[in-house]
mmCIF file of C-alpha atoms in Angstrom:
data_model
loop_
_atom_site.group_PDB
_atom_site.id
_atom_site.type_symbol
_atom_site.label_atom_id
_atom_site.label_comp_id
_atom_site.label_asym_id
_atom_site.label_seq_id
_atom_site.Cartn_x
_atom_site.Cartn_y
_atom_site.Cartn_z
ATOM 1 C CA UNK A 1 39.070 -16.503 -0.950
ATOM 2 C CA UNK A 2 36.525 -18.251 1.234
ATOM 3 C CA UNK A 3 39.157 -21.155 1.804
ATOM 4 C CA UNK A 4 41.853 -19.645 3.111
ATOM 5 C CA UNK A 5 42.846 -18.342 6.839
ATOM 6 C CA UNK A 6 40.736 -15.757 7.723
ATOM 7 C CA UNK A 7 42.844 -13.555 10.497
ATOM 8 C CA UNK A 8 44.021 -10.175 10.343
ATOM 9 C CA UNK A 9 47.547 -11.435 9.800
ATOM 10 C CA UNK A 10 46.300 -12.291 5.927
ATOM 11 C CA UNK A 11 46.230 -8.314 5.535
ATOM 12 C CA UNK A 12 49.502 -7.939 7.853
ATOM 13 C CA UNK A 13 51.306 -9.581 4.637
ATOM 14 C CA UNK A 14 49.403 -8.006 1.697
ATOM 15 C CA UNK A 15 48.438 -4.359 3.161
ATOM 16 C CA UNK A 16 50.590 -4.477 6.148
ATOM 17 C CA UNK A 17 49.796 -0.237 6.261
ATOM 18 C CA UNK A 18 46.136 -0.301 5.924
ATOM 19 C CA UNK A 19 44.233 0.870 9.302
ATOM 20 C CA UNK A 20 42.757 -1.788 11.202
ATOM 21 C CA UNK A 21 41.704 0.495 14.473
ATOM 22 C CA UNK A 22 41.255 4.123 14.300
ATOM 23 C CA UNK A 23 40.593 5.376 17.530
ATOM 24 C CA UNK A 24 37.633 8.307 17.062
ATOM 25 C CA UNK A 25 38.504 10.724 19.297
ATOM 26 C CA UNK A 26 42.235 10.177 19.726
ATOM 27 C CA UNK A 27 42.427 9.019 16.394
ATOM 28 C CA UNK A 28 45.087 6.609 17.448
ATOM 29 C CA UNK A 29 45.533 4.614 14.806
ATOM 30 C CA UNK A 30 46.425 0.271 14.507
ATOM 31 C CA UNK A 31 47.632 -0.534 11.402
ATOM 32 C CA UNK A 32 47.434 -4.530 10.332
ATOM 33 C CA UNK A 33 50.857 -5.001 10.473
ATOM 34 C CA UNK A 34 51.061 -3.580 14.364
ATOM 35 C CA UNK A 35 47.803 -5.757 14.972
ATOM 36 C CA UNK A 36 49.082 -8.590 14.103
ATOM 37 C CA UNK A 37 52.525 -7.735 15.945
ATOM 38 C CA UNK A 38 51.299 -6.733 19.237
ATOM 39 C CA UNK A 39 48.149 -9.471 19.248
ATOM 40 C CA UNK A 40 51.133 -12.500 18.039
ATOM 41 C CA UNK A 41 53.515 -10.815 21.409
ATOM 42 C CA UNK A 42 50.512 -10.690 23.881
ATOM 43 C CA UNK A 43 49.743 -14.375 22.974
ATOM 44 C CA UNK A 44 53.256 -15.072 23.457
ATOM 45 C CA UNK A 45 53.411 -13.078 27.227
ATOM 46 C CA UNK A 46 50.200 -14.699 28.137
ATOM 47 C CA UNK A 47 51.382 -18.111 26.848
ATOM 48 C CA UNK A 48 54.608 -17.753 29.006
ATOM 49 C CA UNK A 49 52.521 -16.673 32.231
ATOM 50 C CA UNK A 50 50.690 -19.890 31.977
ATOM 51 C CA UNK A 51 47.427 -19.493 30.207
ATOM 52 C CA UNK A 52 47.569 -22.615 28.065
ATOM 53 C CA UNK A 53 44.824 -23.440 25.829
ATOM 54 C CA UNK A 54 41.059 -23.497 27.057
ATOM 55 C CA UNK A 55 42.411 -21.050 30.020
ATOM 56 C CA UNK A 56 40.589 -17.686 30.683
ATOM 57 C CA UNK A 57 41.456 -14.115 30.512
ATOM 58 C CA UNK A 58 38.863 -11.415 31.523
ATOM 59 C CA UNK A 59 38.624 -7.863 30.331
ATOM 60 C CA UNK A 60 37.413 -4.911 32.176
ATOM 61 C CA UNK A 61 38.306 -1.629 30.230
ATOM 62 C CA UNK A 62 36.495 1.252 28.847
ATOM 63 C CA UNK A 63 37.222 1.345 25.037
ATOM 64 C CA UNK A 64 41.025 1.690 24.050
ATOM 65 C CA UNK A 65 43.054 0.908 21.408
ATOM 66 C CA UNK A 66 44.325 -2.213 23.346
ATOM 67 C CA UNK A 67 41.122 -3.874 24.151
ATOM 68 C CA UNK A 68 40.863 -5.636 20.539
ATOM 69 C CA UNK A 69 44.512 -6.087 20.190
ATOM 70 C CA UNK A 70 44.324 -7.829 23.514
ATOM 71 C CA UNK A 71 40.950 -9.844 22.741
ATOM 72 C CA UNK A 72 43.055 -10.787 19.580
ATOM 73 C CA UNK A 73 45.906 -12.266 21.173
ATOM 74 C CA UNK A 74 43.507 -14.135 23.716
ATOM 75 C CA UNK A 75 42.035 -15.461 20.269
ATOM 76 C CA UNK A 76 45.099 -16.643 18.674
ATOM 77 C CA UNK A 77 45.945 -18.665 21.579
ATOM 78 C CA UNK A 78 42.918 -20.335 22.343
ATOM 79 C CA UNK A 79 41.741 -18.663 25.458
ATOM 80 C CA UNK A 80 38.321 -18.609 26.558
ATOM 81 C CA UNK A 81 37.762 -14.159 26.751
ATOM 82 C CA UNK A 82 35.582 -12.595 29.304
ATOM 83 C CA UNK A 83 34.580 -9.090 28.538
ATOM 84 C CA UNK A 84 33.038 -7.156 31.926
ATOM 85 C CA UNK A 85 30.950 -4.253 32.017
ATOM 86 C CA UNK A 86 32.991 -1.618 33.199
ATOM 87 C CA UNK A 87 29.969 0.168 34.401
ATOM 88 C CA UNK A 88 29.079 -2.500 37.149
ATOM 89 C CA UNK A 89 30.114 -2.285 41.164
ATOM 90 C CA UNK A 90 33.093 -4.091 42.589
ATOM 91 C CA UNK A 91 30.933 -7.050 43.885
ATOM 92 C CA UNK A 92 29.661 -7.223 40.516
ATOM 93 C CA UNK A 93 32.626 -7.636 38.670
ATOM 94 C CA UNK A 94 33.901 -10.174 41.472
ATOM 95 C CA UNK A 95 30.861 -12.378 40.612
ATOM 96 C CA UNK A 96 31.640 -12.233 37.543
ATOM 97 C CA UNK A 97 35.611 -13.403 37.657
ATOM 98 C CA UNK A 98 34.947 -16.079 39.713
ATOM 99 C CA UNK A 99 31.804 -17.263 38.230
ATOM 100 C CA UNK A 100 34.148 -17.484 34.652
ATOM 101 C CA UNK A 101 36.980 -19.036 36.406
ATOM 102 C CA UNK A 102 39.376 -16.282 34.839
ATOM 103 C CA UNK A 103 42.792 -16.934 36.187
ATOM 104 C CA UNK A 104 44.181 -13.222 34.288
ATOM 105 C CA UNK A 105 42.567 -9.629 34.064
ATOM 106 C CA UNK A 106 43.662 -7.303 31.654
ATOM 107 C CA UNK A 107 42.312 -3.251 32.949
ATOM 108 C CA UNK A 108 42.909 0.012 32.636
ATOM 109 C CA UNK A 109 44.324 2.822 35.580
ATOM 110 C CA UNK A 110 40.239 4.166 34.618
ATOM 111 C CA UNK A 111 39.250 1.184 36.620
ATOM 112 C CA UNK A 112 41.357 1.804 39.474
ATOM 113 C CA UNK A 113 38.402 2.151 42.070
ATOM 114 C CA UNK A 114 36.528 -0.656 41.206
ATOM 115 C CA UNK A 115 40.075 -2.558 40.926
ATOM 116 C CA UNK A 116 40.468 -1.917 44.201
ATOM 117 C CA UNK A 117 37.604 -3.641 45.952
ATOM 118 C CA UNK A 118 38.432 -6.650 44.123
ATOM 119 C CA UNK A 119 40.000 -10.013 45.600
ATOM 120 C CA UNK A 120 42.440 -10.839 43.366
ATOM 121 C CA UNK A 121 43.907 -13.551 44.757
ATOM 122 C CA UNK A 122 42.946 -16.051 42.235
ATOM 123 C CA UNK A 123 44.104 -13.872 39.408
ATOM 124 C CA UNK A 124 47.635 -15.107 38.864
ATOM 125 C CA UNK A 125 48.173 -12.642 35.581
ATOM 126 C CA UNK A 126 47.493 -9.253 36.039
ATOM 127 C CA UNK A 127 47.744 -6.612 33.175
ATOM 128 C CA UNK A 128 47.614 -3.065 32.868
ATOM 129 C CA UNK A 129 46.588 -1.667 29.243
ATOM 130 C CA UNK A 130 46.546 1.592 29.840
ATOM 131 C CA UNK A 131 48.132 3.764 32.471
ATOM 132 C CA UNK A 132 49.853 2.154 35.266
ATOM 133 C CA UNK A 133 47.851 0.181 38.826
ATOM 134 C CA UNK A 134 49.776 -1.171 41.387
ATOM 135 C CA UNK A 135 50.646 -5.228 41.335
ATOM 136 C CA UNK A 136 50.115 -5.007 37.584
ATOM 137 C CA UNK A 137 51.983 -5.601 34.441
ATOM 138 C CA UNK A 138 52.377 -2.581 32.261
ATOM 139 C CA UNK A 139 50.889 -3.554 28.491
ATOM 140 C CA UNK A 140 53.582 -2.115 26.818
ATOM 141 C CA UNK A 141 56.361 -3.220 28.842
ATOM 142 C CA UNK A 142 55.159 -6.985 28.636
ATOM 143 C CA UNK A 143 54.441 -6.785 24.377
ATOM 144 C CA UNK A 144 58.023 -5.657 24.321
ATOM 145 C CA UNK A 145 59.588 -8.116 26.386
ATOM 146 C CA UNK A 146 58.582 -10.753 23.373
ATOM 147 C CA UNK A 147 59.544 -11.398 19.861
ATOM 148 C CA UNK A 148 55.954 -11.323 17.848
ATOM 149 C CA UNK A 149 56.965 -14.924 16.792
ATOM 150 C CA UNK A 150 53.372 -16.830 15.788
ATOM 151 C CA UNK A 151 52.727 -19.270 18.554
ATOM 152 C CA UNK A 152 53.584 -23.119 17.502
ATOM 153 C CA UNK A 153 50.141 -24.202 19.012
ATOM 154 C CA UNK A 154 48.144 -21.042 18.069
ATOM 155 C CA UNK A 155 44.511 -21.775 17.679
ATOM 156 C CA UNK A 156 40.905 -20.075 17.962
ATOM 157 C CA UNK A 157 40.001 -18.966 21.792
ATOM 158 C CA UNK A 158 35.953 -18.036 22.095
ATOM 159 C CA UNK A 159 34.866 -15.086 23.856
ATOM 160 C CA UNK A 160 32.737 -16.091 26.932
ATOM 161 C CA UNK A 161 30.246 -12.941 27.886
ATOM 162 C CA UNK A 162 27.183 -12.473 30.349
ATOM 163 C CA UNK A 163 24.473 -11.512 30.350
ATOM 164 C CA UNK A 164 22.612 -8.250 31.173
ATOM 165 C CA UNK A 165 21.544 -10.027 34.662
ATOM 166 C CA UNK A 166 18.417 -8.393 34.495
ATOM 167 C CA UNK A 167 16.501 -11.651 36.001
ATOM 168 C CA UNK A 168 18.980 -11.927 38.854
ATOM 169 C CA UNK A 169 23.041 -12.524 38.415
ATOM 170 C CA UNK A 170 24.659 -12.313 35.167
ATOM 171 C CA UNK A 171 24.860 -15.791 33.090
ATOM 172 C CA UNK A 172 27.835 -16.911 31.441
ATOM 173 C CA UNK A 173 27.166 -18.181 28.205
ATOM 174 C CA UNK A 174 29.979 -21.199 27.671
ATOM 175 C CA UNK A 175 30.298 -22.599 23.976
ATOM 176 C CA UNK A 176 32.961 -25.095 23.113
ATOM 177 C CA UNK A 177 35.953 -23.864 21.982
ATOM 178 C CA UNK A 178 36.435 -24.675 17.721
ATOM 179 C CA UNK A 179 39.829 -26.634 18.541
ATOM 180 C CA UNK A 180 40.452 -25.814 15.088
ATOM 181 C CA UNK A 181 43.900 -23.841 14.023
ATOM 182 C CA UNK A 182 43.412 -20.225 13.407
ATOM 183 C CA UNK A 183 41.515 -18.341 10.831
ATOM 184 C CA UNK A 184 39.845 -22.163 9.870
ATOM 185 C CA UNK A 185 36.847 -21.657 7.566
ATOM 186 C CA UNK A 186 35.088 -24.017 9.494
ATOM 187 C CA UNK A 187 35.459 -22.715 13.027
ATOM 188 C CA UNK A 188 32.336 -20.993 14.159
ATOM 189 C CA UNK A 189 33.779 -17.554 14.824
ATOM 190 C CA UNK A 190 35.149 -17.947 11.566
ATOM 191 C CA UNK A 191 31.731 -18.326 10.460
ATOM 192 C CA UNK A 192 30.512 -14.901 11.031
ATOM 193 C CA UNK A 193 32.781 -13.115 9.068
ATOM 194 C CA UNK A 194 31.693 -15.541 6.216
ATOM 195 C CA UNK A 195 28.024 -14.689 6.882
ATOM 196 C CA UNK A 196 29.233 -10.662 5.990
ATOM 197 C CA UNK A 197 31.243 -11.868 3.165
ATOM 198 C CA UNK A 198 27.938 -13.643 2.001
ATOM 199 C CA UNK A 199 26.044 -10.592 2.504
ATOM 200 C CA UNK A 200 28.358 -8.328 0.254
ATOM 201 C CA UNK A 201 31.218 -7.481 2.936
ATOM 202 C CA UNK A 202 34.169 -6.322 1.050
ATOM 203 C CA UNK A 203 37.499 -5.959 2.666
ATOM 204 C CA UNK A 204 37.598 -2.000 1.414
ATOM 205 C CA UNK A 205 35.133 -1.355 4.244
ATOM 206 C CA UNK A 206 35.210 0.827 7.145
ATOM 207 C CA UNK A 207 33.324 -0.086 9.823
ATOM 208 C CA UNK A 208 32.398 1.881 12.607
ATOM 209 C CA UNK A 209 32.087 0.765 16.145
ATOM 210 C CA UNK A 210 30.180 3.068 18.294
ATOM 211 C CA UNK A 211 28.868 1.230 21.571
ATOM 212 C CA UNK A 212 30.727 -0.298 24.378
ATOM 213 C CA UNK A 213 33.096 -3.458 22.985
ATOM 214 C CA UNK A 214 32.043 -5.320 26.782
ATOM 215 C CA UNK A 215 29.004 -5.822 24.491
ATOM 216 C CA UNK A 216 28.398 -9.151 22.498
ATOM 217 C CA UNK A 217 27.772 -7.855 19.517
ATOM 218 C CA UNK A 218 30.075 -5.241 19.446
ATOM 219 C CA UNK A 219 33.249 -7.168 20.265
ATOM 220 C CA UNK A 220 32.131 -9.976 17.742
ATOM 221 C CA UNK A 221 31.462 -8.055 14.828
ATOM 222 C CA UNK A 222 34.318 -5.718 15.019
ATOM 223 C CA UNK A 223 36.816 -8.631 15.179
ATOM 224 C CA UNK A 224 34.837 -10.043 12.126
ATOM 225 C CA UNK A 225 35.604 -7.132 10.007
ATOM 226 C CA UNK A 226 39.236 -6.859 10.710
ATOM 227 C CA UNK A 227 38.991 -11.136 9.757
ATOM 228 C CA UNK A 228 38.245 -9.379 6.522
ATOM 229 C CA UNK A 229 40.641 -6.677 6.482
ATOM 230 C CA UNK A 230 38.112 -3.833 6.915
ATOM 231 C CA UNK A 231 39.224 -0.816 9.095
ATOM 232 C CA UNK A 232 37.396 -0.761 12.093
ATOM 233 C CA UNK A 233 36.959 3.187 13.904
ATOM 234 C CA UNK A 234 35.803 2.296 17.256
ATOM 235 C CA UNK A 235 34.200 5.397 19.142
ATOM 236 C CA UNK A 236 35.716 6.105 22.947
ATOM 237 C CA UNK A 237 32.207 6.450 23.845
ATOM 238 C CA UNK A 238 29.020 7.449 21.844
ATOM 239 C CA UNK A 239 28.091 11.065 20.997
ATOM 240 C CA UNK A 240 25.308 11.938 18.160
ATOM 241 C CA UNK A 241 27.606 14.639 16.380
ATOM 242 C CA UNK A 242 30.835 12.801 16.757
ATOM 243 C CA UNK A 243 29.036 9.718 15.063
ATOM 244 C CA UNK A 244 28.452 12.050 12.246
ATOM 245 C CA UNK A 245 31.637 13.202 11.962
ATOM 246 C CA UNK A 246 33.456 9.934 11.971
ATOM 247 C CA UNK A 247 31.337 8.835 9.044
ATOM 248 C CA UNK A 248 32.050 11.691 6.724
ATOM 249 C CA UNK A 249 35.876 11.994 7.774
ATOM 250 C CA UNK A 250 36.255 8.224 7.539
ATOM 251 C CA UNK A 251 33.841 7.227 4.380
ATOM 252 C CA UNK A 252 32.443 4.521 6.698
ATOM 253 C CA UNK A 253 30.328 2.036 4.727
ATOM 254 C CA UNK A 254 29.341 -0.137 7.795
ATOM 255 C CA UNK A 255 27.848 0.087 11.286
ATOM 256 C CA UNK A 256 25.664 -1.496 14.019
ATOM 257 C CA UNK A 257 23.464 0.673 16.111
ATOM 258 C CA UNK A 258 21.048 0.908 18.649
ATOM 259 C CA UNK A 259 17.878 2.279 18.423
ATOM 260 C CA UNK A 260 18.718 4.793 21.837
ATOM 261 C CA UNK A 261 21.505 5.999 19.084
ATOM 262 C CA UNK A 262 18.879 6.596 16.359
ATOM 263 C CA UNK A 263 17.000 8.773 19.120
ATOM 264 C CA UNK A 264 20.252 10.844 20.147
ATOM 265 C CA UNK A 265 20.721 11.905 16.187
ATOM 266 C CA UNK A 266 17.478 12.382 15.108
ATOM 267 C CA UNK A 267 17.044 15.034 18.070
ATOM 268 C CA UNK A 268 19.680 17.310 16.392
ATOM 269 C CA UNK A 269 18.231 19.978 14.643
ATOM 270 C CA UNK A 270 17.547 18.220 10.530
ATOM 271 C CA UNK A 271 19.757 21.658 8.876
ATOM 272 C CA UNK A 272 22.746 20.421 11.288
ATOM 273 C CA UNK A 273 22.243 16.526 10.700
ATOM 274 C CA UNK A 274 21.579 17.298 7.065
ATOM 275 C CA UNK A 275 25.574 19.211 6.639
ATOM 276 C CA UNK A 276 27.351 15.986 6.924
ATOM 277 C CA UNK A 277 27.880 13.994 4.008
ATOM 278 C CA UNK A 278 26.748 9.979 5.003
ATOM 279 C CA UNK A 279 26.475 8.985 1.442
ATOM 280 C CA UNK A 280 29.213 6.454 2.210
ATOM 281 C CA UNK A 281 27.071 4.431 4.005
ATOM 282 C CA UNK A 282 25.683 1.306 2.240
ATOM 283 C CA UNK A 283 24.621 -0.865 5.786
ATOM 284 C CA UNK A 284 23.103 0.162 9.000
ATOM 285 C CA UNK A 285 22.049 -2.382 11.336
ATOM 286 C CA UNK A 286 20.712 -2.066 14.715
ATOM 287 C CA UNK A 287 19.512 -4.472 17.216
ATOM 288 C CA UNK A 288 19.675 -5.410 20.483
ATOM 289 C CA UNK A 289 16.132 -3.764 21.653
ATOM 290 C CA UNK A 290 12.359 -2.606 19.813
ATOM 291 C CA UNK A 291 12.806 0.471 17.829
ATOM 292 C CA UNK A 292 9.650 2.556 17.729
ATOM 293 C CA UNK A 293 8.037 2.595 14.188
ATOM 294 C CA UNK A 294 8.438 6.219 13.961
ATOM 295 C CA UNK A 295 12.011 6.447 14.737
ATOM 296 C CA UNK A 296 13.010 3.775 12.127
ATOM 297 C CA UNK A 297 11.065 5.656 9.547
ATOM 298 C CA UNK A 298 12.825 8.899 9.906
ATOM 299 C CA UNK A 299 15.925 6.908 9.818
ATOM 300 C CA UNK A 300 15.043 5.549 6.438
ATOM 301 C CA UNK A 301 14.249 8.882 5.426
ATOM 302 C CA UNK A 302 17.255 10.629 6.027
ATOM 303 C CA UNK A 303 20.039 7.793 5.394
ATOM 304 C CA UNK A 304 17.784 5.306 2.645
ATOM 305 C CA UNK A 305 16.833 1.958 2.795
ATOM 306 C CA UNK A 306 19.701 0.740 4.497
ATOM 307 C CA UNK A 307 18.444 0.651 7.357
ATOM 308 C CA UNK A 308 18.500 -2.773 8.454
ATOM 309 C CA UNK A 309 17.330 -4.789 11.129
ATOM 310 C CA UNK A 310 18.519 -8.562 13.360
ATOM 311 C CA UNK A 311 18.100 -9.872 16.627
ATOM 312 C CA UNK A 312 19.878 -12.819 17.634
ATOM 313 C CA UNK A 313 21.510 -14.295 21.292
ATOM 314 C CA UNK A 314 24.645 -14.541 22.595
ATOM 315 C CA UNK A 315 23.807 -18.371 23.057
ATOM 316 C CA UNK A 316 23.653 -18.947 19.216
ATOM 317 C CA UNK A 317 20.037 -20.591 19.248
ATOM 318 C CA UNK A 318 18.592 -18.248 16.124
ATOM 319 C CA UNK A 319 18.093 -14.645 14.917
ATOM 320 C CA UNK A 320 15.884 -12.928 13.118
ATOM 321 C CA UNK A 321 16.629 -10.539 9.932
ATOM 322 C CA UNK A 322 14.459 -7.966 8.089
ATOM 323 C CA UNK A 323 16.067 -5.289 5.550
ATOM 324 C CA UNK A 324 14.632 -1.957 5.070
ATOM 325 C CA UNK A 325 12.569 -2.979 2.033
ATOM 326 C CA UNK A 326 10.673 -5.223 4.087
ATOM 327 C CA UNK A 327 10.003 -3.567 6.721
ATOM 328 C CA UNK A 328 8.741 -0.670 4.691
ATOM 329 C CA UNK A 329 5.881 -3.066 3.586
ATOM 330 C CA UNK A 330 5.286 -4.171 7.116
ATOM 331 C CA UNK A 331 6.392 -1.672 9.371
ATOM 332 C CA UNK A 332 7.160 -3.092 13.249
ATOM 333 C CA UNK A 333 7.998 -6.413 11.663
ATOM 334 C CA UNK A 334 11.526 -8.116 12.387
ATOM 335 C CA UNK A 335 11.249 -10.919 9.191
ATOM 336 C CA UNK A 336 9.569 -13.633 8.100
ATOM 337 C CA UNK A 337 9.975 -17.763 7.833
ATOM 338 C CA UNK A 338 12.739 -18.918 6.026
ATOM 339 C CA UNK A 339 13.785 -22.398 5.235
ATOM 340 C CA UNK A 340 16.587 -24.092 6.194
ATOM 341 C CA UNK A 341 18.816 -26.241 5.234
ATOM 342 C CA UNK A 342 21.264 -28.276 6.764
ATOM 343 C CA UNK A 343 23.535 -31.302 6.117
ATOM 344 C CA UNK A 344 25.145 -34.105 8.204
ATOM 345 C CA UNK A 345 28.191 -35.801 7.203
ATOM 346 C CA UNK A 346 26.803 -38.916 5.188
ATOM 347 C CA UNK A 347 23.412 -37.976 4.875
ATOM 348 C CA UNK A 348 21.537 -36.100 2.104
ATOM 349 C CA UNK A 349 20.707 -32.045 2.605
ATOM 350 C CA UNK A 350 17.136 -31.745 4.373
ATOM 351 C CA UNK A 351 15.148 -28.975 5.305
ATOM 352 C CA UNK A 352 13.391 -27.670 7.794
ATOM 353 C CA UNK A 353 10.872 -24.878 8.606
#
């Protein structure tokens, strides 16, 4: 299983019906078969506008079904994908598009005002998702202006994101793109999804998104989960009840938190957090900041010891893992030393601390 492709389009063929997005408000649902559709025509249009391989598309949209179909078909074409806080000023978001070098923007009518205090001049692709702004491309009118054929040059894109900017401007983090075809086992955003395969992913999961997908971590992982076929409900925006909800209507097994989430649900009142069922759940990971002792213990109380817990960067120089076992023996902790191994073509496996 390990060897071969690993793209949505795999479940396209054998479960061409299963969900791959379920909207959680809307519940507008994307099944694999339209995922891999509408992601195969987008890399077409984009293709045919002139993004060739190693160019750069940017995102700035709140989160719609469109925003991973479009992320997809950046992906399948090689693109280098920029995904903007929608949250930041015009000025902001202009830093960012230049500093990137994006030559298309995909947004939303939502973003109309910041939109507008935007030079565009540079932009030679410009794409409406949702909704309709002037001097854009309506989605849906440019996905059905193309066939869905697969792309004779498809190939992995990277995303590209920023940082918070909290020490001054925003940094681009820039990794080399896999130049590897699409779905290779070997290409590093390949490699993530392996890493959940390796720690028990199965491709019966549902995996629920609840934070912003401008965020590193949730872009990355939800893409990894449909590379396994898992159906992926991605929240609008997050709300403590609505979380709740979502789990017991959609038997989610997965999801990746913050510890500002935690806070929101542990403040309902226990008899009203206590009436939905979460027993579904087998994995609940949050990162991205501390999360008081206290909090993460009345986590594990309610939900188990499945509360687990990484850090890592979006420059791919480490992370840090400790499950809720662990940590229960040495609360605050975020893991211990591990050794690792590595390999080099022609050499022997060595180790290091």
């Amino acid at each position: 299983m390990n060897a071969a492709p690993m793209t949505p389009g795999r479940y396209a063929e054998r479960c061409p019906d299963r969900p791959a997005i379920v909207m959680g408000e809307s519940g507008e649902t994307v099944t694999y078969a339209q995922l891999e559709q509408r992601s195969r025509a987008g890399a077409q249009a984009l293709r045919r506008r002139g993004l060739a391989v190693g160019g750069h598309l940017a995102i700035l949209a709140e989160n719609t079904r469109s925003f991973l179909e479009i992320a997809w078909a950046a992906q399948r074409c090689g693109l280098y994908y920029t995904a903007i806080n929608r949250h930041l000023r015009a000025s902001e978001v202009q830093y960012i598009l230049d500093d990137c070098g994006a030559t298309a923007l995909v947004t939303t009518a939502a973003q109309a005002e910041v939109v507008a205090g935007l030079d565009l001049r540079r932009i030679a692709v410009k794409i409406c998702a949702a909704g309709d702004l002037d001097g854009f491309e309506r989605y849906a009118d440019l996905l059905a202006a193309e066939s869905g054929a697969r792309l004779p040059d498809e190939c992995e894109g990277r995303e590209m994101l920023y940082s918070g900017g909290t020490t001054g401007r925003p940094k681009g983090v820039r990794k080399p793109l896999p130049a590897t075809p699409l779905g290779d086992p070997q290409a590093p955003p390949v490699q993530i999804a392996r890493g959940l395969l390796t720690a028990g992913a199965r491709e019966d999961a549902v995996y629920l998104s609840p934070a912003p997908l401008y965020h590193a971590a949730p872009l990355v992982f939800a893409m990894s989960w449909q590379r396994l076929g898992a159906t992926v409900v991605v929240m609008e925006r997050f709300d403590p009840r609505r979380c709740l909800e979502l789990i017991e209507r959609h038997r989610v097994t997965h999801t990746q938190m913050v510890p500002t989430m935690f806070v929101r649900m542990l403040r309902l009142p226990e008899a009203e957090r206590r009436r939905y069922d979460v027993s579904s759940l087998v994995d609940v990971v949050h990162s991205a900041a501390p999360c008081p002792v206290p909090v993460k213990r009345q986590m594990i109380d309610w939900l188990g010891p499945i509360v687990n817990e990484y850090y890592s960067g979006t420059e791919d120089i480490g992370n840090t893992y400790i499950g809720a076992r662990d940590w229960l023996t040495h609360p605050g902790s975020v893991g211990r030393p591990a050794q690792l191994s590595y390999r080099r073509p022609g050499r022997a496996t060595g180790g290091g601390g």
